[in-house]
Each structure stands twice: as C-alpha cells, then as structure tokens.
PDB file of C-alpha atoms in Angstrom:
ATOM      1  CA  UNK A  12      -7.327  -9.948   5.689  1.00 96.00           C
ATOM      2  CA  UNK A  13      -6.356 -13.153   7.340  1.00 97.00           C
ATOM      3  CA  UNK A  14      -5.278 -12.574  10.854  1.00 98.00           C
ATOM      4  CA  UNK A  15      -2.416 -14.274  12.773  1.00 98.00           C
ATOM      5  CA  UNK A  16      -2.207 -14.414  16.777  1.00 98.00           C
ATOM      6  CA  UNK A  17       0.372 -16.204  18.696  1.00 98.00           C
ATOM      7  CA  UNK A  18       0.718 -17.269  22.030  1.00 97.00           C
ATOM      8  CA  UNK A  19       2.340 -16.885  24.308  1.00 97.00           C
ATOM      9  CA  UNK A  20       3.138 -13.118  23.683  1.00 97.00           C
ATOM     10  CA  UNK A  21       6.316 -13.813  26.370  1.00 97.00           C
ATOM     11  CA  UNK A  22       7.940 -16.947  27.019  1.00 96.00           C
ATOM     12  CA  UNK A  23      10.211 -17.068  30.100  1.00 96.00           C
ATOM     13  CA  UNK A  24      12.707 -20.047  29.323  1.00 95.00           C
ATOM     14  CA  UNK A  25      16.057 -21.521  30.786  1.00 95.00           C
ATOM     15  CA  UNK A  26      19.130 -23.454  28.241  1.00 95.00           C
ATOM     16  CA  UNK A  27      17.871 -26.826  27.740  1.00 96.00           C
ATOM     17  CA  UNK A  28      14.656 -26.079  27.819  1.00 96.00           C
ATOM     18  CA  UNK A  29      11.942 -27.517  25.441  1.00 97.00           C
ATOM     19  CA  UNK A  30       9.061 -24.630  24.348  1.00 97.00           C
ATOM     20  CA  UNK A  31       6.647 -24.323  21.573  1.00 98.00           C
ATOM     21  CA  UNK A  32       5.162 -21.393  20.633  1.00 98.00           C
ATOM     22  CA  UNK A  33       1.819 -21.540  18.547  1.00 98.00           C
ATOM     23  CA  UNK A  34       0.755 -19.409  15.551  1.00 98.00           C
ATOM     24  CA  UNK A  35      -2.947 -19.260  14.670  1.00 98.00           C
ATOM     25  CA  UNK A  36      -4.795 -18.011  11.585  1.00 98.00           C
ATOM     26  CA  UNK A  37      -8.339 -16.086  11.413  1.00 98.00           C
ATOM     27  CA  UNK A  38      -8.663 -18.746   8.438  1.00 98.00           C
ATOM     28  CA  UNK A  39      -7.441 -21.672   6.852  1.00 97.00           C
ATOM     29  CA  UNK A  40      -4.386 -21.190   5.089  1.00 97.00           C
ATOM     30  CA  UNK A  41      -3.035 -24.505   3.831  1.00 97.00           C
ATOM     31  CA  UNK A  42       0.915 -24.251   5.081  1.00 97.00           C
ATOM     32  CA  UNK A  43       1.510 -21.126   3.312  1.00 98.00           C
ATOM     33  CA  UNK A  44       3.307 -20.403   6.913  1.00 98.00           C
ATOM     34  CA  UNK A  45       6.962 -19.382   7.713  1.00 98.00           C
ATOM     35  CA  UNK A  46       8.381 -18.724  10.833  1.00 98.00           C
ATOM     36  CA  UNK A  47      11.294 -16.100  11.490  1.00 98.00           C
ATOM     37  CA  UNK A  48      13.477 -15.179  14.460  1.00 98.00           C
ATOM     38  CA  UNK A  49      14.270 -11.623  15.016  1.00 98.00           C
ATOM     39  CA  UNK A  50      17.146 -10.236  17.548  1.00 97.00           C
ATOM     40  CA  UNK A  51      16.972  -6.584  18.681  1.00 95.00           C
ATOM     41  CA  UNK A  52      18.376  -4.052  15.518  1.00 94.00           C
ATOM     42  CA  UNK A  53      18.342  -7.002  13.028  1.00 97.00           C
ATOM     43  CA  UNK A  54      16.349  -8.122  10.495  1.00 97.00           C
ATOM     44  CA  UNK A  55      14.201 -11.442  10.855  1.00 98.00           C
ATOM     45  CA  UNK A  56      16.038 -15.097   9.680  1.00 98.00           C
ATOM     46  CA  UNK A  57      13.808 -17.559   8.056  1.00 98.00           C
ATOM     47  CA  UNK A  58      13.647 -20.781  10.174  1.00 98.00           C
ATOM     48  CA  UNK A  59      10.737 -22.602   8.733  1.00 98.00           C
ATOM     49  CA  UNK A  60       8.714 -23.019   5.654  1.00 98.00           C
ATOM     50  CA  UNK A  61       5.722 -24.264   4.424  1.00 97.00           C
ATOM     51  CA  UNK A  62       4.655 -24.905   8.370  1.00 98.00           C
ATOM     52  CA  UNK A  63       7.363 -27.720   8.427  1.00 98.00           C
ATOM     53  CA  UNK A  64      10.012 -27.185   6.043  1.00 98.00           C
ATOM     54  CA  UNK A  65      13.876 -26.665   8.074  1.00 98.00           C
ATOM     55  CA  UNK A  66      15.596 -23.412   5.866  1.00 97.00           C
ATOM     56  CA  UNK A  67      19.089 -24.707   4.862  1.00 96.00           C
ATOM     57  CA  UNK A  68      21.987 -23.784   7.433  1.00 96.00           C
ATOM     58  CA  UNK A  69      19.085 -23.869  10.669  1.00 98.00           C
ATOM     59  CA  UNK A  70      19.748 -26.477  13.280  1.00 98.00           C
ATOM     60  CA  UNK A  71      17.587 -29.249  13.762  1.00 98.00           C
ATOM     61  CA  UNK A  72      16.692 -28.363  17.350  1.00 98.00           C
ATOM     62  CA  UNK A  73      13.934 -26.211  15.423  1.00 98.00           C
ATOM     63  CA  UNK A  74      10.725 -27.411  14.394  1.00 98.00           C
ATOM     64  CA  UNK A  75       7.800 -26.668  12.827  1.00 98.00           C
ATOM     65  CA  UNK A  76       3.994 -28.643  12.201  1.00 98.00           C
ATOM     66  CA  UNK A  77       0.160 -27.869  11.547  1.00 98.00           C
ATOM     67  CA  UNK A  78      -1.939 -26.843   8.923  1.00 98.00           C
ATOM     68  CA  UNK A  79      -5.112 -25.365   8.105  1.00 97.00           C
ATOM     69  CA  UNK A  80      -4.788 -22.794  11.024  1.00 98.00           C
ATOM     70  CA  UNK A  81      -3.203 -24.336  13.906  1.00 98.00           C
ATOM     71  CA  UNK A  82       0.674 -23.873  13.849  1.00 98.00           C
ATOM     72  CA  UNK A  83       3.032 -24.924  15.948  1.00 98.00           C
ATOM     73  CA  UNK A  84       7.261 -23.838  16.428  1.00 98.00           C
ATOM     74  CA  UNK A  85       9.307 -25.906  18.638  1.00 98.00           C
ATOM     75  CA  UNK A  86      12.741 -25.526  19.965  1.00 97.00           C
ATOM     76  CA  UNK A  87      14.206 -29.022  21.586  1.00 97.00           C
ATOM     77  CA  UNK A  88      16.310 -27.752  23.750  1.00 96.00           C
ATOM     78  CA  UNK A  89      16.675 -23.620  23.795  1.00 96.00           C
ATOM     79  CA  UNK A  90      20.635 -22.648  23.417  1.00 96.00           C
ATOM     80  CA  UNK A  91      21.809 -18.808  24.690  1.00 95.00           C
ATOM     81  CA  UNK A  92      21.835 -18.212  20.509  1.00 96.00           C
ATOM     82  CA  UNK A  93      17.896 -18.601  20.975  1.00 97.00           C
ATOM     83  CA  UNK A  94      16.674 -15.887  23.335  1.00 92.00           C
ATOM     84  CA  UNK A  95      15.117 -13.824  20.352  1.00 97.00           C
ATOM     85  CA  UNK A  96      11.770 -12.515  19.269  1.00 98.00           C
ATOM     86  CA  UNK A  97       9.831 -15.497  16.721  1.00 98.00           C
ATOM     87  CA  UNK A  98       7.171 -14.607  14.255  1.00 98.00           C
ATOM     88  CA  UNK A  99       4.811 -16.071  11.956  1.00 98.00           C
ATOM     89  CA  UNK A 100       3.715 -14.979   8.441  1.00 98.00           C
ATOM     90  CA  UNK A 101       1.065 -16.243   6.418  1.00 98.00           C
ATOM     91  CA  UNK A 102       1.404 -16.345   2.589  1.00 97.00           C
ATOM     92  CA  UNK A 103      -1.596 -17.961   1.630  1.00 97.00           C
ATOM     93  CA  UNK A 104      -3.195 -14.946   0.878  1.00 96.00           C
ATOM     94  CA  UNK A 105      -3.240 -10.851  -0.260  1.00 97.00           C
ATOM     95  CA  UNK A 106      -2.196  -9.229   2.073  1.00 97.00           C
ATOM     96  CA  UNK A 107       0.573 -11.259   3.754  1.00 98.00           C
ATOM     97  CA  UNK A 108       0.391 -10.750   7.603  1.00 98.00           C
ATOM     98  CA  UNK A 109       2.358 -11.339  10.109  1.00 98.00           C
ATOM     99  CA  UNK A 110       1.781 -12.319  13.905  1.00 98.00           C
ATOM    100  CA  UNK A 111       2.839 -10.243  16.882  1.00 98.00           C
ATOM    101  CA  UNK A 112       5.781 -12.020  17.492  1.00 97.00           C
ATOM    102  CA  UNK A 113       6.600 -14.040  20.711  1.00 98.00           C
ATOM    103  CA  UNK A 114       9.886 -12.979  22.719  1.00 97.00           C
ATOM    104  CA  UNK A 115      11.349 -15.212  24.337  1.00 97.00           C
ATOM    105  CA  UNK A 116      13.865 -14.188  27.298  1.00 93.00           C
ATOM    106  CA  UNK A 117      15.435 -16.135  30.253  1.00 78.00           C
TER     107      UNK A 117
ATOM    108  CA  UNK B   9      26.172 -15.664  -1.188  1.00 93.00           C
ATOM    109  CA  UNK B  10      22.520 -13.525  -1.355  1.00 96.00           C
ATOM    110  CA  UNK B  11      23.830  -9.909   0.055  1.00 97.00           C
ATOM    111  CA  UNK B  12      20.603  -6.850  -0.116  1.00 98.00           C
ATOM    112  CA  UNK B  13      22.570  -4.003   1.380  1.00 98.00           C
ATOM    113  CA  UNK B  14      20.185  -1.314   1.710  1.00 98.00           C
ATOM    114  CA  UNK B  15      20.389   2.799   1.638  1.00 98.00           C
ATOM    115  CA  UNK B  16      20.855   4.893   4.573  1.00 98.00           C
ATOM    116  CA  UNK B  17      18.783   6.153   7.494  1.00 98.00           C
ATOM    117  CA  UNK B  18      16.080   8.842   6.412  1.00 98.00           C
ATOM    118  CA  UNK B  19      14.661  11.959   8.401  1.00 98.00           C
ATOM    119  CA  UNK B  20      11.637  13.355   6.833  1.00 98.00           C
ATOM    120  CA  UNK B  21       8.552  15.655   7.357  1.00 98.00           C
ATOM    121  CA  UNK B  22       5.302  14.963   7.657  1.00 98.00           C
ATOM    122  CA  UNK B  23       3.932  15.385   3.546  1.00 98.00           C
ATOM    123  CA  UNK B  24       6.873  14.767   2.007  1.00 98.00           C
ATOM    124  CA  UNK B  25       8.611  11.425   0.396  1.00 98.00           C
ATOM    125  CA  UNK B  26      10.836   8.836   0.399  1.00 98.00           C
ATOM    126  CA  UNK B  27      13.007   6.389  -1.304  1.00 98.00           C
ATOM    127  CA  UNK B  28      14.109   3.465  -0.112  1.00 98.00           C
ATOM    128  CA  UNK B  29      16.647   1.478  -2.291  1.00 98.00           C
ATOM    129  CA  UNK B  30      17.898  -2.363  -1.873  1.00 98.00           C
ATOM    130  CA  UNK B  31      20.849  -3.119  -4.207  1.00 98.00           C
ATOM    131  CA  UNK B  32      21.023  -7.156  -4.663  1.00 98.00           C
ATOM    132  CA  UNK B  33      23.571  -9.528  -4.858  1.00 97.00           C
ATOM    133  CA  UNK B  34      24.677 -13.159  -5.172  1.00 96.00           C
ATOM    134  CA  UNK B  35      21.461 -14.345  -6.793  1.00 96.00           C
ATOM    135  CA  UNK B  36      19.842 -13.694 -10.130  1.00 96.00           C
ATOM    136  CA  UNK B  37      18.246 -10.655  -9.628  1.00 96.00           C
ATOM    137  CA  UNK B  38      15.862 -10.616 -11.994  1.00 94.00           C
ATOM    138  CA  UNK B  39      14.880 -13.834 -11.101  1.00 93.00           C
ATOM    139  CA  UNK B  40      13.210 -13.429  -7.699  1.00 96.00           C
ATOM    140  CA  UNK B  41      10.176 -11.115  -6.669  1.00 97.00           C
ATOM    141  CA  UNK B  42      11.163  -8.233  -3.965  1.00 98.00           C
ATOM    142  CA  UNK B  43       9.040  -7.918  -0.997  1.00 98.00           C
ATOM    143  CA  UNK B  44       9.308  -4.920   1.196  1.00 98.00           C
ATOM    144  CA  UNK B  45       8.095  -5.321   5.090  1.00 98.00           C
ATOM    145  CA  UNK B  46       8.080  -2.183   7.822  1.00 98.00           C
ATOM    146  CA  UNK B  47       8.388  -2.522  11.312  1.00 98.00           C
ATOM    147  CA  UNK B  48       7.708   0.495  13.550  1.00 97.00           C
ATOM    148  CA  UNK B  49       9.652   0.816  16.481  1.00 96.00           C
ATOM    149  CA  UNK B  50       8.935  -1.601  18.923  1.00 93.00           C
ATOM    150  CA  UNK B  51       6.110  -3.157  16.642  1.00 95.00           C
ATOM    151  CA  UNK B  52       5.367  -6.279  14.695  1.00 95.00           C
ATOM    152  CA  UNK B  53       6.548  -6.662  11.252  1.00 98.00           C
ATOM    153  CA  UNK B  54       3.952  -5.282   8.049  1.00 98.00           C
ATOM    154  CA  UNK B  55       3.707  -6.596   5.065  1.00 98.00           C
ATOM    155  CA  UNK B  56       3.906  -3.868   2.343  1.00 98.00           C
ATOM    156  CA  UNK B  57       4.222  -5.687  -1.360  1.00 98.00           C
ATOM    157  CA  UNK B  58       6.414  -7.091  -3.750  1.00 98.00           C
ATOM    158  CA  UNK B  59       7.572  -6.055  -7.115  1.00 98.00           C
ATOM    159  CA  UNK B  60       8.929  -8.810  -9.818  1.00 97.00           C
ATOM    160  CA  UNK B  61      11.999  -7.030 -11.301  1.00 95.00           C
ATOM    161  CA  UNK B  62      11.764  -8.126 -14.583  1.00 94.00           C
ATOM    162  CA  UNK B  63       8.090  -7.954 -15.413  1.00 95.00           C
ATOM    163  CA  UNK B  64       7.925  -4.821 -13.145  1.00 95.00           C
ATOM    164  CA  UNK B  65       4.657  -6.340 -11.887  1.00 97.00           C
ATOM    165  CA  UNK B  66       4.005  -5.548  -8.645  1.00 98.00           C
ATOM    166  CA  UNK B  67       1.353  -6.115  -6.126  1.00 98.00           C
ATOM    167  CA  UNK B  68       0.499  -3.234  -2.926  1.00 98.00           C
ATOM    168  CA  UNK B  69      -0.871  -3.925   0.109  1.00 98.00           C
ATOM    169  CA  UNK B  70      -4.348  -2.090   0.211  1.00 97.00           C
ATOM    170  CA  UNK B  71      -2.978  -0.077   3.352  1.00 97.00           C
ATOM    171  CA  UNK B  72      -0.228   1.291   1.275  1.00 97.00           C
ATOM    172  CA  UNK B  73      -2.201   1.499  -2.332  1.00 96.00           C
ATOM    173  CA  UNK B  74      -2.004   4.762  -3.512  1.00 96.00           C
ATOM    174  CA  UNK B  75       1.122   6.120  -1.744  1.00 98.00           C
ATOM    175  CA  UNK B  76       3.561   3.758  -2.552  1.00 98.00           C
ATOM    176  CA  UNK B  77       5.724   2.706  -5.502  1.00 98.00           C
ATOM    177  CA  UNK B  78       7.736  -0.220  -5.963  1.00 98.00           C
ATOM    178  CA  UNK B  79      10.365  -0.769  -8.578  1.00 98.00           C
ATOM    179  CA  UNK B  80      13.527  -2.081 -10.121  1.00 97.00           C
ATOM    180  CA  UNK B  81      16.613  -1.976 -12.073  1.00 96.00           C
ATOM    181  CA  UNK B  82      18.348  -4.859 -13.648  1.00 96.00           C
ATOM    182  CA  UNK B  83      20.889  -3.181 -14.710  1.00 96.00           C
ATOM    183  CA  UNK B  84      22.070  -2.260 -11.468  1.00 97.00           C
ATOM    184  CA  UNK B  85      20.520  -4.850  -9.343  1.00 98.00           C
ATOM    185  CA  UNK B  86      18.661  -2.447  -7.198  1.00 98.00           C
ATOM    186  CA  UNK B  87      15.033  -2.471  -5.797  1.00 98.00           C
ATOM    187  CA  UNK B  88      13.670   0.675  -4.954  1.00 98.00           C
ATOM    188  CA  UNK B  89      10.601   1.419  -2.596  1.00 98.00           C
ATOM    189  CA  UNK B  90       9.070   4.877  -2.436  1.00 98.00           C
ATOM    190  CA  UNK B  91       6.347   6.042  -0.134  1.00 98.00           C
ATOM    191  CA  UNK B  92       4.802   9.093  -0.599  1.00 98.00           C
ATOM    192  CA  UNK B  93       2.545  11.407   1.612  1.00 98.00           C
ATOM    193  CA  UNK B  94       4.751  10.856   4.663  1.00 98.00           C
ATOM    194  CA  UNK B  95       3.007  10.371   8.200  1.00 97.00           C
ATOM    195  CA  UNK B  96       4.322  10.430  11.747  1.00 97.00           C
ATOM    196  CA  UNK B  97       3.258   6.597  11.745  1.00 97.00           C
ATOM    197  CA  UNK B  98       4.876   5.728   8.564  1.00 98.00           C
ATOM    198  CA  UNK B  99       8.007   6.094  11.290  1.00 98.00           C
ATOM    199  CA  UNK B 100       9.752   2.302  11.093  1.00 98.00           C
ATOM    200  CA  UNK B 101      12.673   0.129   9.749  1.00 98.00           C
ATOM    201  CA  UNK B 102      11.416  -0.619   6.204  1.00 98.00           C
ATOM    202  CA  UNK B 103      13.008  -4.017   4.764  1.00 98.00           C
ATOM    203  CA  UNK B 104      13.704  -5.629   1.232  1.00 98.00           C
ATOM    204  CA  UNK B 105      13.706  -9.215   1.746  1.00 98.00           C
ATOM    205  CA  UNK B 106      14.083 -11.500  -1.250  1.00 97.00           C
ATOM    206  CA  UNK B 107      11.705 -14.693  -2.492  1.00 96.00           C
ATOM    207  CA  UNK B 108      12.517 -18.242  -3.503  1.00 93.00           C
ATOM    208  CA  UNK B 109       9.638 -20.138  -4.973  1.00 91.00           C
ATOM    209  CA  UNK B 110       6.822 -18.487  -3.096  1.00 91.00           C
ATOM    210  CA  UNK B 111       8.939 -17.983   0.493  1.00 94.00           C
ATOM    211  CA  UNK B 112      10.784 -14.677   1.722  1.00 95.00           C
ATOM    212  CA  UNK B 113      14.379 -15.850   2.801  1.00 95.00           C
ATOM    213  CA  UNK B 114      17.067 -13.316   2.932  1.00 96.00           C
ATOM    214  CA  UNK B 115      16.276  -9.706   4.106  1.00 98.00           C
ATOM    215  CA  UNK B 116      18.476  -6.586   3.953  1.00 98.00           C
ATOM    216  CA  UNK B 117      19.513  -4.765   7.003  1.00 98.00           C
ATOM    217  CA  UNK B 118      17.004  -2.384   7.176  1.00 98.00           C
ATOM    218  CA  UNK B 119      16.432   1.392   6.685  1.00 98.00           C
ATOM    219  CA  UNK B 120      14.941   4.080   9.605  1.00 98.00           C
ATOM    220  CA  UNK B 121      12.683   6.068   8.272  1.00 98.00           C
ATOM    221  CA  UNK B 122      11.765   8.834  10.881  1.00 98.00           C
ATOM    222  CA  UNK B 123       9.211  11.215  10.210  1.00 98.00           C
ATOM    223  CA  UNK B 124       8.650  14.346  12.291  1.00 96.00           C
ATOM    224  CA  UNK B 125       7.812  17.911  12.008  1.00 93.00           C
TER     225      UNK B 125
END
C-alpha cells in the first residue's frame, strides 16, 4: 500500500497568514492527489485535484502543486472559515489512502 | 445540486452486522462509482471501496475483503454498504462520497456506527 505522511501534524496560524502544508507519498504517484478540508462532525470538502486542480466554488486563496511524491497545499492568506483539519488522498493506486490530516488552529 | 443523505446512527454488538445506506441525488446515479470511507473517532479517514451502480462492479479494500458488501439500486438511487462480523474497532463515521472522472467530490453526512458489547 502506498503510504501518505504530512507535515506538520499541527499548524498554529493567525488571519492573514500564509501556510503550506506538505503531503508525501511512500511512492510515486503521478498527481493522482486530492486534498480535502474537514471541520469537526462534518464530512471532508474537496479543495484540490489532480495535485493542482481548484474544485469549482473553492476560493483562489487555495493552492495546490507537486508530483511524483512531493505535494504541497497552500493557503495565501488563512480566513477564520479556514481553521479546519486538511488531508491528502492518493488515488493512484489500490488501496486509496489517506494522510493523517494536518489541523490547523489559531 | 449532488445531495447523498445517508441512514441513521447504528448501535451494534460485537459479531453482528450492519447496513449502511446512501440515497443519491442531483446527479445521474448510475453514472458515477460510490466510494465508501470510515473514520473512527478522532482518527484519519480509511478508504474502504467503491461500487459502480450500474455494472455492480465493485472493488474492496483488502482490510475489509471478506466482510464487506457494497451495492446499489437504480431504481431508488441508493448505495448500500454492509459490513459484517462487527468489531469494537469497526466503531467510526462511515461515508458515501461520490466520483467524477476518477476524483471523490461530494460526500454524505455520515453514519456512527458504534459497536459495543
């Protein structure tokens, strides 16, 4: 199985801010990555696709890049809406993983 | 717009069952493969498989191979996931969440499945 890590496992941010949090694979995996945010008791929202690909109706302030099996997710500047837990999920490959998520929290 | 309201919370014993189901709207059902992702509390998100409603092709994690069943009715829109053999661990939120061309977009609101003696 094709592992995902991400760092940092906690980011500690203020509004306006600029952070990036960074997904890596066990493996190379193309950019058959998506990135989702998750807020307590809800279910995760696609952000990005395909490692760089914006989902329809997502603001611009998010961004994705890399390939092979460096990944990177960047907010520009982090707005109260933001403060939520992001994950990664690889679907290069049977199984699909996930990463462990990185919360991010003021 | 894309609506997967899912079915109620679940209590269950350890050895025993359960079904999940994931009724679809505002999209071609039959159109679309069905994933289905757990998350035990305070845990990272698990892939679990997928199930093409119209084929009824489906393909399992190896975790969950054996114990569960994924499947579908286009008549009624609805995605069903059923796990059998019930653990203490198998305690989570289990999701639907819909593709589009190879990507998982929308997700349903989740179901608790709790499982205790």
């Amino acid at each position: 199985d094709i592992q995902l890590t991400q760092s940092p496992s906690f980011l500690s941010a203020s509004v306006g801010d600029r952070v990036s949090i960074t997904c890596r694979a066990s493996q190379g995996i193309s950019t058959y990555l998506a990135w989702y945010q998750q807020k307590p008791g809800k279910a995760p929202k696609l952000l990005i696709y395909a490692a760089s690909t914006l989902e329809s109706g997502v603001p611009s302030r998010f961004s994705g890049s890399g390939s092979g099996t460096e990944f990177t997710l960047t907010i520009s500047s982090l707005q109260p809406e933001d403060f939520a837990t992001y994950c990664c999920l690889q679907l290069n490959s049977y199984p699909f993983t996930f990463g462990p998520g990185t919360k991010v929290d003021i | 717009q894309v609506q997967l309201v899912q079915s109620g919370a679940e209590v269950k014993k350890p050895g025993a069952s359960v079904k999940v189901s994931c009724k679809a709207s505002g999209y071609t059902f039959s159109g679309y493969n069905m994933h289905w992702v757990r998350q035990a509390p305070g845990q990272g998100l698990e892939w679990m498989g997928w199930i093409n409603p119209n084929s009824g092709a489906t393909n399992y994690a190896p975790k969950f191979q054996g114990r569960v069943t994924m499947t579908g009715d286009t008549s009624i829109t609805t995605a069903y996931m059923e796990l059998n053999r019930l653990r203490s661990d198998d305690t989570a939120v289990y999701y639907c969440a819909k593709e589009r061309r190879g990507w998982v977009d929308y997700w349903g609101q989740g179901t608790l499945v709790s499982v205790s003696s």
